[in-house]
Amino acid sequence: MGHIADVLVIGGGVIGLTTAYYLSRAGLRVAVADRQQPGRESSWAGAGIISPGNPKRASTPIGRLKAVSAAMFPELSQELRELTGIDNGYVRCGGIELQVSPDLWERRRLAALLQQERAEGQSCDVLDSEALHRLEPHLAPDLPGGLHYPEMAQVRNPWHLKALLAACARLGVRLLPDQPVEAFQQHAGKVVAVKTAEGSLSAAAFVIASGAWSEHLLEPLGWRIGIHPVRGQILLLNPGRVLLRHILQIGSDYLVPRTEGRILVGTTEERVGFDCRTTDAAMDRLGRLAVRLLPSLADAARENAWAGLRPGSPDGKPILGRVPGLDNLYIAAGHFRSGIHLSPVSGKVISQLVRGERPDPPIDAFGLERFLSRPDRPNGPKRSTL
Ligand SMILES: Cc1cc2nc3c(=O)[nH]c(=O)nc-3n(C[C@H](O)[C@H](O)[C@H](O)COP(=O)(O)OP(=O)(O)OC[C@H]3O[C@@H](n4cnc5c(N)ncnc54)[C@H](O)[C@@H]3O)c2cc1C
């Protein structure tokens, strides 16, 4: 197929598409190759929670990245709407971290969280039982309280992907579905082309944004860092009316209310390889959790259930930057549980890097190199040709 674009993005999930969007908006000719139809994997499956943050007060690189990305969502959503007419469902619905019992352990969990949020400048209020039930009257009466995050937001993943795909098409991005990238062809410290079943595709720069499958592309280049799939399951309930307005979080589980009344109940974290099936055990647990918190859900229809493969990284943080040793190969992967949330900032910083600009915010903490400095790590680099 020959020279395809200035930049070829490998993977059309939320990370690859957002990167393509920002690159294309900056005037570059961009193509996105996906091994199937884009936007079908983890990015489709996610719950779409966007936790708020305070870019000025965030004390860690990952805290800053998340805070900046959350702050970018309203503008990105508006741009996509103006460009395509598609509403991605972004809404600042607010969220509550629930205290599920009066136990000492549970009180301590919430207290520690509150301390952490205050240190990061997060806007977050303590709710006693009365205040909690004023906000969400259908919650189980015995729930003792929680923390209220008025700025927590959500996006409807399938709508957001639809908007991104339409925006990319509108900006002239070439979408190449059913083109699995199999290998890189290198010359003089650069990638000159990628090999697909249909031939090779050349470009001036390449971005690996292949989610949980990114390790397959890195390995032949000498990088075995341990990007791995982490299955997450979701149960979709439809009570036929609106029972909940805020996102409810209970540690790593959650209930996410959609505006029309449907409620997503999640989730699991499972290391089962590339197996994307749901299980009865997970659905039973999620169903019980939902009814424990919102007893009226006992009558809700179980409308759907699905699973997705999150791209896990050895330290749970994303990998953003240039692949060392290759001048024109970049990576944006390993976003684990925050890929939707982190997609605007990831797309922006990779676009800046590819165009020779300094990424803002800085991404030094997220390079592949960090795995080289921890040879003791079980999932650390097993070998490197660098
Ligand atoms: C149940 C669940 C709930 C979640 N909830 C949230 C949430 O509330 N908030 C949040 O921020 N995040 C959430 N996430 C995480 C988020 O969905 C992911 O971090 C994010 O979607 C990762 O995006 P991605 O583009 O890297 O990967 P993917 O969406 O998996 O996309 C990767 C793409 O690369 C393609 N590909 C792979 N290999 C190749 C190849 N060799 N050649 C060409 N193409 C290739 C794939 O076909 C795929 O389209 C959730 C995930 C799950 C599963």
GROMACS .gro file of C-alpha atoms and ligand atoms in nm:
model
  439
    1MET     CA    1   0.000   0.000   0.000
    2GLY     CA    2   0.307   0.226   0.040
    3HIS     CA    3   0.329   0.564   0.208
    4ILE     CA    4   0.006   0.610   0.394
    5ALA     CA    5   0.039   0.926   0.604
    6ASP     CA    6   0.269   1.148   0.809
    7VAL     CA    7   0.171   0.948   1.117
    8LEU     CA    8   0.031   0.596   1.138
    9VAL     CA    9  -0.148   0.522   1.465
   10ILE     CA   10  -0.170   0.149   1.543
   11GLY     CA   11  -0.495   0.086   1.727
   12GLY     CA   12  -0.828   0.262   1.700
   13GLY     CA   13  -0.941   0.263   2.063
   14VAL     CA   14  -1.005   0.584   2.253
   15ILE     CA   15  -0.630   0.646   2.292
   16GLY     CA   16  -0.543   0.597   1.924
   17LEU     CA   17  -0.844   0.792   1.797
   18THR     CA   18  -0.789   1.086   2.033
   19THR     CA   19  -0.423   1.096   1.933
   20ALA     CA   20  -0.523   1.089   1.566
   21TYR     CA   21  -0.773   1.368   1.632
   22TYR     CA   22  -0.516   1.603   1.789
   23LEU     CA   23  -0.247   1.520   1.530
   24SER     CA   24  -0.487   1.582   1.248
   25ARG     CA   25  -0.615   1.905   1.399
   26ALA     CA   26  -0.253   2.020   1.410
   27GLY     CA   27  -0.234   1.974   1.033
   28LEU     CA   28  -0.068   1.633   0.997
   29ARG     CA   29  -0.191   1.361   0.763
   30VAL     CA   30  -0.288   1.071   0.985
   31ALA     CA   31  -0.397   0.711   0.937
   32VAL     CA   32  -0.530   0.470   1.202
   33ALA     CA   33  -0.488   0.096   1.145
   34ASP     CA   34  -0.692  -0.143   1.356
   35ARG     CA   35  -0.692  -0.520   1.348
   36GLN     CA   36  -1.074  -0.509   1.340
   37GLN     CA   37  -1.334  -0.230   1.337
   38PRO     CA   38  -1.201   0.053   1.556
   39GLY     CA   39  -1.361   0.136   1.889
   40ARG     CA   40  -1.479  -0.214   1.978
   41GLU     CA   41  -1.248  -0.320   2.259
   42SER     CA   42  -1.184  -0.185   2.609
   43SER     CA   43  -1.281   0.166   2.505
   44TRP     CA   44  -1.631   0.050   2.415
   45ALA     CA   45  -1.666  -0.162   2.730
   46GLY     CA   46  -1.565   0.101   2.986
   47ALA     CA   47  -1.803   0.272   3.227
   48GLY     CA   48  -1.690   0.623   3.127
   49ILE     CA   49  -1.620   0.761   3.474
   50ILE     CA   50  -1.408   1.077   3.472
   51SER     CA   51  -1.285   1.154   3.821
   52PRO     CA   52  -1.218   1.519   3.890
   53GLY     CA   53  -0.887   1.669   3.997
   54ASN     CA   54  -0.716   1.997   4.065
   55PRO     CA   55  -0.435   2.059   3.811
   56LYS     CA   56  -0.282   2.332   4.030
   57ARG     CA   57  -0.270   2.127   4.350
   58ALA     CA   58  -0.208   1.773   4.222
   59SER     CA   59   0.109   1.652   4.391
   60THR     CA   60   0.210   1.360   4.171
   61PRO     CA   61   0.271   1.332   3.793
   62ILE     CA   62  -0.021   1.089   3.756
   63GLY     CA   63  -0.247   1.315   3.967
   64ARG     CA   64  -0.158   1.609   3.741
   65LEU     CA   65  -0.214   1.408   3.425
   66LYS     CA   66  -0.558   1.298   3.545
   67ALA     CA   67  -0.655   1.644   3.662
   68VAL     CA   68  -0.552   1.807   3.333
   69SER     CA   69  -0.732   1.540   3.133
   70ALA     CA   70  -1.055   1.572   3.331
   71ALA     CA   71  -1.043   1.947   3.277
   72MET     CA   72  -1.003   1.897   2.899
   73PHE     CA   73  -1.319   1.687   2.862
   74PRO     CA   74  -1.581   1.965   2.844
   75GLU     CA   75  -1.395   2.147   2.566
   76LEU     CA   76  -1.317   1.829   2.373
   77SER     CA   77  -1.682   1.722   2.400
   78GLN     CA   78  -1.796   2.057   2.267
   79GLU     CA   79  -1.546   2.045   1.978
   80LEU     CA   80  -1.664   1.698   1.882
   81ARG     CA   81  -2.027   1.809   1.897
   82GLU     CA   82  -1.960   2.113   1.680
   83LEU     CA   83  -1.760   1.914   1.427
   84THR     CA   84  -1.990   1.612   1.401
   85GLY     CA   85  -2.327   1.694   1.559
   86ILE     CA   86  -2.276   1.393   1.789
   87ASP     CA   87  -2.327   1.434   2.163
   88ASN     CA   88  -2.083   1.209   2.353
   89GLY     CA   89  -2.301   1.221   2.667
   90TYR     CA   90  -2.044   1.406   2.877
   91VAL     CA   91  -2.219   1.519   3.194
   92ARG     CA   92  -2.092   1.639   3.528
   93CYS     CA   93  -2.332   1.423   3.730
   94GLY     CA   94  -2.128   1.419   4.053
   95GLY     CA   95  -2.018   1.112   4.242
   96ILE     CA   96  -2.028   0.962   4.588
   97GLU     CA   97  -1.773   0.732   4.749
   98LEU     CA   98  -2.002   0.533   4.975
   99GLN     CA   99  -1.932   0.425   5.327
  100VAL     CA  100  -2.102   0.086   5.329
  101SER     CA  101  -2.102   0.016   5.703
  102PRO     CA  102  -2.035   0.194   6.033
  103ASP     CA  103  -1.735  -0.037   6.099
  104LEU     CA  104  -1.409   0.111   6.214
  105TRP     CA  105  -1.229  -0.022   5.907
  106GLU     CA  106  -1.478   0.144   5.673
  107ARG     CA  107  -1.463   0.476   5.865
  108ARG     CA  108  -1.085   0.465   5.840
  109ARG     CA  109  -1.097   0.395   5.465
  110LEU     CA  110  -1.311   0.704   5.407
  111ALA     CA  111  -1.103   0.919   5.643
  112ALA     CA  112  -0.782   0.825   5.461
  113LEU     CA  113  -0.944   0.899   5.127
  114LEU     CA  114  -1.068   1.236   5.248
  115GLN     CA  115  -0.722   1.329   5.372
  116GLN     CA  116  -0.572   1.232   5.038
  117GLU     CA  117  -0.833   1.427   4.838
  118ARG     CA  118  -0.789   1.740   5.050
  119ALA     CA  119  -0.410   1.722   5.006
  120GLU     CA  120  -0.463   1.712   4.628
  121GLY     CA  121  -0.699   2.012   4.638
  122GLN     CA  122  -0.993   1.797   4.532
  123SER     CA  123  -1.337   1.941   4.594
  124CYS     CA  124  -1.502   1.680   4.815
  125ASP     CA  125  -1.755   1.704   5.104
  126VAL     CA  126  -1.835   1.466   5.386
  127LEU     CA  127  -2.192   1.332   5.386
  128ASP     CA  128  -2.368   1.195   5.691
  129SER     CA  129  -2.657   0.955   5.642
  130GLU     CA  130  -2.917   1.233   5.619
  131ALA     CA  131  -2.721   1.434   5.363
  132LEU     CA  132  -2.649   1.117   5.165
  133HIS     CA  133  -3.016   1.025   5.143
  134ARG     CA  134  -3.113   1.381   5.055
  135LEU     CA  135  -2.886   1.349   4.750
  136GLU     CA  136  -2.994   0.994   4.666
  137PRO     CA  137  -3.330   0.907   4.830
  138HIS     CA  138  -3.344   0.552   4.688
  139LEU     CA  139  -3.026   0.436   4.861
  140ALA     CA  140  -3.059   0.166   5.128
  141PRO     CA  141  -3.164   0.342   5.454
  142ASP     CA  142  -2.883   0.188   5.663
  143LEU     CA  143  -2.601   0.338   5.454
  144PRO     CA  144  -2.419   0.567   5.698
  145GLY     CA  145  -2.268   0.829   5.467
  146GLY     CA  146  -1.992   0.895   5.219
  147LEU     CA  147  -1.784   1.152   5.036
  148HIS     CA  148  -1.945   1.375   4.775
  149TYR     CA  149  -1.750   1.472   4.461
  150PRO     CA  150  -1.962   1.737   4.291
  151GLU     CA  151  -1.732   1.754   3.987
  152MET     CA  152  -1.719   1.385   3.900
  153ALA     CA  153  -1.834   1.333   3.542
  154GLN     CA  154  -1.915   1.061   3.294
  155VAL     CA  155  -1.916   1.009   2.921
  156ARG     CA  156  -2.110   0.748   2.720
  157ASN     CA  157  -1.823   0.546   2.575
  158PRO     CA  158  -1.997   0.421   2.258
  159TRP     CA  159  -2.121   0.774   2.182
  160HIS     CA  160  -1.779   0.923   2.252
  161LEU     CA  161  -1.613   0.673   2.017
  162LYS     CA  162  -1.873   0.744   1.751
  163ALA     CA  163  -1.803   1.116   1.784
  164LEU     CA  164  -1.426   1.063   1.772
  165LEU     CA  165  -1.452   0.840   1.464
  166ALA     CA  166  -1.675   1.092   1.288
  167ALA     CA  167  -1.445   1.381   1.384
  168CYS     CA  168  -1.139   1.193   1.259
  169ALA     CA  169  -1.314   1.114   0.931
  170ARG     CA  170  -1.420   1.477   0.901
  171LEU     CA  171  -1.061   1.593   0.951
  172GLY     CA  172  -0.939   1.354   0.680
  173VAL     CA  173  -0.790   1.081   0.902
  174ARG     CA  174  -0.765   0.757   0.701
  175LEU     CA  175  -0.928   0.477   0.898
  176LEU     CA  176  -0.793   0.134   0.808
  177PRO     CA  177  -1.008  -0.136   0.971
  178ASP     CA  178  -0.915  -0.506   0.955
  179GLN     CA  179  -0.545  -0.429   0.920
  180PRO     CA  180  -0.359  -0.600   1.204
  181VAL     CA  181  -0.007  -0.468   1.228
  182GLU     CA  182   0.225  -0.765   1.254
  183ALA     CA  183   0.577  -0.622   1.264
  184PHE     CA  184   0.795  -0.316   1.222
  185GLN     CA  185   1.051  -0.270   0.946
  186GLN     CA  186   1.348  -0.070   1.072
  187HIS     CA  187   1.636   0.113   0.913
  188ALA     CA  188   1.904   0.332   1.069
  189GLY     CA  189   1.734   0.376   1.406
  190LYS     CA  190   1.392   0.445   1.259
  191VAL     CA  191   1.079   0.253   1.178
  192VAL     CA  192   1.027   0.284   0.804
  193ALA     CA  193   0.710   0.077   0.770
  194VAL     CA  194   0.480  -0.169   0.939
  195LYS     CA  195   0.389  -0.504   0.798
  196THR     CA  196   0.022  -0.599   0.773
  197ALA     CA  197  -0.146  -0.897   0.606
  198GLU     CA  198  -0.213  -0.678   0.305
  199GLY     CA  199   0.138  -0.541   0.263
  200SER     CA  200   0.349  -0.274   0.424
  201LEU     CA  201   0.244   0.073   0.528
  202SER     CA  202   0.506   0.345   0.554
  203ALA     CA  203   0.481   0.676   0.735
  204ALA     CA  204   0.712   0.936   0.884
  205ALA     CA  205   0.613   0.845   1.242
  206PHE     CA  206   0.425   0.564   1.416
  207VAL     CA  207   0.228   0.547   1.741
  208ILE     CA  208   0.158   0.220   1.923
  209ALA     CA  209  -0.188   0.261   2.079
  210SER     CA  210  -0.292  -0.103   2.076
  211GLY     CA  211  -0.427  -0.128   2.429
  212ALA     CA  212  -0.382  -0.466   2.599
  213TRP     CA  213  -0.220  -0.601   2.280
  214SER     CA  214   0.065  -0.347   2.279
  215GLU     CA  215   0.311  -0.595   2.431
  216HIS     CA  216   0.286  -0.806   2.113
  217LEU     CA  217   0.424  -0.513   1.914
  218LEU     CA  218   0.688  -0.414   2.169
  219GLU     CA  219   0.833  -0.759   2.223
  220PRO     CA  220   0.998  -0.801   1.881
  221LEU     CA  221   1.159  -0.461   1.942
  222GLY     CA  222   1.326  -0.597   2.258
  223TRP     CA  223   1.080  -0.459   2.514
  224ARG     CA  224   0.911  -0.709   2.742
  225ILE     CA  225   0.765  -0.490   3.009
  226GLY     CA  226   0.444  -0.667   3.099
  227ILE     CA  227   0.151  -0.480   2.943
  228HIS     CA  228  -0.127  -0.730   3.006
  229PRO     CA  229  -0.505  -0.766   2.975
  230VAL     CA  230  -0.713  -0.720   3.291
  231ARG     CA  231  -1.071  -0.827   3.237
  232GLY     CA  232  -1.347  -0.607   3.371
  233GLN     CA  233  -1.713  -0.713   3.368
  234ILE     CA  234  -2.022  -0.493   3.372
  235LEU     CA  235  -2.388  -0.569   3.433
  236LEU     CA  236  -2.645  -0.331   3.283
  237LEU     CA  237  -2.968  -0.294   3.478
  238ASN     CA  238  -3.278  -0.115   3.357
  239PRO     CA  239  -3.524  -0.026   3.634
  240GLY     CA  240  -3.743   0.164   3.384
  241ARG     CA  241  -3.719   0.487   3.585
  242VAL     CA  242  -3.452   0.711   3.730
  243LEU     CA  243  -3.339   0.577   4.070
  244LEU     CA  244  -2.994   0.732   4.085
  245ARG     CA  245  -2.825   1.052   3.970
  246HIS     CA  246  -2.471   1.032   4.108
  247ILE     CA  247  -2.200   0.782   4.028
  248LEU     CA  248  -2.162   0.555   4.332
  249GLN     CA  249  -1.818   0.419   4.408
  250ILE     CA  250  -1.733   0.158   4.670
  251GLY     CA  251  -1.358   0.106   4.642
  252SER     CA  252  -1.308  -0.044   4.298
  253ASP     CA  253  -1.678  -0.124   4.242
  254TYR     CA  254  -1.931   0.126   4.111
  255LEU     CA  255  -2.282   0.203   3.991
  256VAL     CA  256  -2.300   0.449   3.703
  257PRO     CA  257  -2.644   0.594   3.627
  258ARG     CA  258  -2.723   0.691   3.269
  259THR     CA  259  -2.963   0.982   3.228
  260GLU     CA  260  -3.257   0.769   3.105
  261GLY     CA  261  -3.243   0.544   3.416
  262ARG     CA  262  -3.019   0.252   3.312
  263ILE     CA  263  -2.747   0.167   3.562
  264LEU     CA  264  -2.408   0.011   3.487
  265VAL     CA  265  -2.284  -0.205   3.772
  266GLY     CA  266  -1.914  -0.286   3.779
  267THR     CA  267  -1.672  -0.439   3.804
  268THR     CA  268  -1.408  -0.711   3.826
  269GLU     CA  269  -1.029  -0.713   3.789
  270GLU     CA  270  -0.927  -1.051   3.649
  271ARG     CA  271  -0.602  -1.181   3.505
  272VAL     CA  272  -0.747  -1.437   3.263
  273GLY     CA  273  -0.551  -1.356   2.948
  274PHE     CA  274  -0.736  -1.242   2.636
  275ASP     CA  275  -1.066  -1.397   2.745
  276CYS     CA  276  -1.347  -1.147   2.709
  277ARG     CA  277  -1.639  -1.356   2.835
  278THR     CA  278  -1.864  -1.269   3.126
  279THR     CA  279  -1.913  -1.516   3.413
  280ASP     CA  280  -2.221  -1.608   3.616
  281ALA     CA  281  -2.027  -1.560   3.940
  282ALA     CA  282  -1.937  -1.200   3.855
  283MET     CA  283  -2.290  -1.119   3.740
  284ASP     CA  284  -2.436  -1.261   4.064
  285ARG     CA  285  -2.196  -1.058   4.276
  286LEU     CA  286  -2.264  -0.737   4.083
  287GLY     CA  287  -2.639  -0.798   4.096
  288ARG     CA  288  -2.625  -0.847   4.475
  289LEU     CA  289  -2.411  -0.534   4.518
  290ALA     CA  290  -2.661  -0.327   4.320
  291VAL     CA  291  -2.959  -0.444   4.528
  292ARG     CA  292  -2.768  -0.401   4.855
  293LEU     CA  293  -2.711  -0.033   4.771
  294LEU     CA  294  -3.035   0.041   4.587
  295PRO     CA  295  -3.302  -0.208   4.703
  296SER     CA  296  -3.546  -0.092   4.431
  297LEU     CA  297  -3.314  -0.250   4.176
  298ALA     CA  298  -3.439  -0.593   4.285
  299ASP     CA  299  -3.706  -0.564   4.013
  300ALA     CA  300  -3.481  -0.414   3.746
  301ALA     CA  301  -3.438  -0.596   3.416
  302ARG     CA  302  -3.092  -0.740   3.356
  303GLU     CA  303  -3.062  -0.583   3.013
  304ASN     CA  304  -2.707  -0.667   2.913
  305ALA     CA  305  -2.369  -0.782   3.038
  306TRP     CA  306  -2.025  -0.748   2.886
  307ALA     CA  307  -1.656  -0.763   2.956
  308GLY     CA  308  -1.357  -0.571   2.828
  309LEU     CA  309  -0.981  -0.610   2.849
  310ARG     CA  310  -0.815  -0.317   3.020
  311PRO     CA  311  -0.455  -0.255   2.921
  312GLY     CA  312  -0.272  -0.314   3.249
  313SER     CA  313   0.086  -0.198   3.299
  314PRO     CA  314   0.332  -0.327   3.563
  315ASP     CA  315   0.284  -0.019   3.785
  316GLY     CA  316  -0.076   0.060   3.687
  317LYS     CA  317   0.026   0.385   3.518
  318PRO     CA  318   0.012   0.468   3.149
  319ILE     CA  319   0.310   0.447   2.917
  320LEU     CA  320   0.351   0.764   2.716
  321GLY     CA  321   0.649   0.875   2.513
  322ARG     CA  322   0.898   0.781   2.248
  323VAL     CA  323   1.022   0.425   2.227
  324PRO     CA  324   1.391   0.457   2.317
  325GLY     CA  325   1.628   0.361   2.037
  326LEU     CA  326   1.382   0.440   1.760
  327ASP     CA  327   1.354   0.802   1.652
  328ASN     CA  328   1.003   0.798   1.516
  329LEU     CA  329   0.815   0.539   1.719
  330TYR     CA  330   0.590   0.650   2.004
  331ILE     CA  331   0.369   0.467   2.251
  332ALA     CA  332   0.047   0.553   2.433
  333ALA     CA  333  -0.069   0.240   2.614
  334GLY     CA  334  -0.119   0.074   2.953
  335HIS     CA  335  -0.394   0.310   3.071
  336PHE     CA  336  -0.552   0.035   3.282
  337ARG     CA  337  -0.866   0.167   3.460
  338SER     CA  338  -0.835   0.529   3.344
  339GLY     CA  339  -0.803   0.519   2.967
  340ILE     CA  340  -1.123   0.708   2.893
  341HIS     CA  341  -1.042   0.964   3.161
  342LEU     CA  342  -0.682   1.003   3.038
  343SER     CA  343  -0.757   1.001   2.666
  344PRO     CA  344  -0.766   1.380   2.603
  345VAL     CA  345  -0.433   1.447   2.770
  346SER     CA  346  -0.272   1.134   2.621
  347GLY     CA  347  -0.377   1.234   2.269
  348LYS     CA  348  -0.258   1.588   2.324
  349VAL     CA  349   0.087   1.506   2.466
  350ILE     CA  350   0.164   1.242   2.204
  351SER     CA  351   0.061   1.485   1.933
  352GLN     CA  352   0.295   1.745   2.085
  353LEU     CA  353   0.582   1.496   2.107
  354VAL     CA  354   0.542   1.376   1.748
  355ARG     CA  355   0.542   1.738   1.629
  356GLY     CA  356   0.864   1.814   1.818
  357GLU     CA  357   0.695   2.021   2.090
  358ARG     CA  358   0.752   1.983   2.462
  359PRO     CA  359   0.460   1.786   2.609
  360ASP     CA  360   0.245   1.989   2.845
  361PRO     CA  361   0.199   1.856   3.111
  362PRO     CA  362   0.539   1.686   3.119
  363ILE     CA  363   0.538   1.310   3.069
  364ASP     CA  364   0.892   1.220   3.185
  365ALA     CA  365   0.746   0.997   3.457
  366PHE     CA  366   0.557   0.784   3.204
  367GLY     CA  367   0.830   0.671   2.964
  368LEU     CA  368   0.913   0.309   2.884
  369GLU     CA  369   1.257   0.375   3.040
  370ARG     CA  370   1.109   0.358   3.390
  371PHE     CA  371   1.084  -0.018   3.361
  372LEU     CA  372   1.456  -0.049   3.289
  373SER     CA  373   1.547   0.104   3.623
  374ARG     CA  374   1.364  -0.166   3.820
  375PRO     CA  375   1.521  -0.496   3.715
  376ASP     CA  376   1.394  -0.657   4.037
  377ARG     CA  377   1.032  -0.605   3.931
  378PRO     CA  378   0.863  -0.937   3.850
  379ASN     CA  379   0.705  -0.790   3.538
  380GLY     CA  380   1.004  -0.576   3.453
  381PRO     CA  381   1.201  -0.596   3.133
  382LYS     CA  382   1.315  -0.949   3.066
  383ARG     CA  383   1.555  -0.849   2.793
  384SER     CA  384   1.633  -0.543   2.594
  385THR     CA  385   1.831  -0.496   2.280
  386LEU     CA  386   1.897  -0.132   2.372
  387LIG     C1  387  -1.529  -0.287   3.234
  387LIG     C2  388  -1.439  -0.168   3.215
  387LIG     C3  389  -1.470  -0.048   3.276
  387LIG     C4  390  -1.389   0.064   3.257
  387LIG     N1  391  -1.428   0.182   3.311
  387LIG     C5  392  -1.352   0.293   3.290
  387LIG     C6  393  -1.392   0.418   3.340
  387LIG     O1  394  -1.497   0.430   3.401
  387LIG     N2  395  -1.312   0.527   3.316
  387LIG     C7  396  -1.196   0.517   3.246
  387LIG     O2  397  -1.128   0.617   3.229
  387LIG     N3  398  -1.156   0.398   3.195
  387LIG     C8  399  -1.229   0.287   3.216
  387LIG     N4  400  -1.189   0.166   3.168
  387LIG     C9  401  -1.056   0.156   3.106
  387LIG    C10  402  -1.057   0.205   2.964
  387LIG     O3  403  -1.167   0.152   2.896
  387LIG    C11  404  -0.925   0.166   2.896
  387LIG     O4  405  -0.816   0.210   2.973
  387LIG    C12  406  -0.916   0.230   2.757
  387LIG     O5  407  -1.030   0.200   2.682
  387LIG    C13  408  -0.793   0.184   2.683
  387LIG     O6  409  -0.799   0.238   2.554
  387LIG     P1  410  -0.702   0.188   2.439
  387LIG     O7  411  -0.734   0.269   2.319
  387LIG     O8  412  -0.562   0.189   2.491
  387LIG     O9  413  -0.738   0.033   2.421
  387LIG     P2  414  -0.855  -0.039   2.338
  387LIG    O10  415  -0.983   0.031   2.349
  387LIG    O11  416  -0.852  -0.182   2.380
  387LIG    O12  417  -0.807  -0.025   2.189
  387LIG    C14  418  -0.695  -0.090   2.136
  387LIG    C15  419  -0.720  -0.109   1.989
  387LIG    O13  420  -0.601  -0.160   1.928
  387LIG    C16  421  -0.637  -0.255   1.832
  387LIG     N5  422  -0.523  -0.341   1.808
  387LIG    C17  423  -0.465  -0.428   1.894
  387LIG     N6  424  -0.359  -0.487   1.838
  387LIG    C18  425  -0.348  -0.435   1.713
  387LIG    C19  426  -0.258  -0.457   1.604
  387LIG     N7  427  -0.156  -0.545   1.612
  387LIG     N8  428  -0.277  -0.388   1.489
  387LIG    C20  429  -0.380  -0.301   1.478
  387LIG     N9  430  -0.468  -0.278   1.577
  387LIG    C21  431  -0.452  -0.343   1.693
  387LIG    C22  432  -0.759  -0.325   1.895
  387LIG    O14  433  -0.837  -0.391   1.797
  387LIG    C23  434  -0.831  -0.209   1.960
  387LIG    O15  435  -0.927  -0.151   1.875
  387LIG    C24  436  -1.272   0.053   3.179
  387LIG    C25  437  -1.242  -0.067   3.115
  387LIG    C26  438  -1.325  -0.178   3.132
  387LIG    C27  439  -1.292  -0.304   3.060
   0.00000   0.00000   0.00000
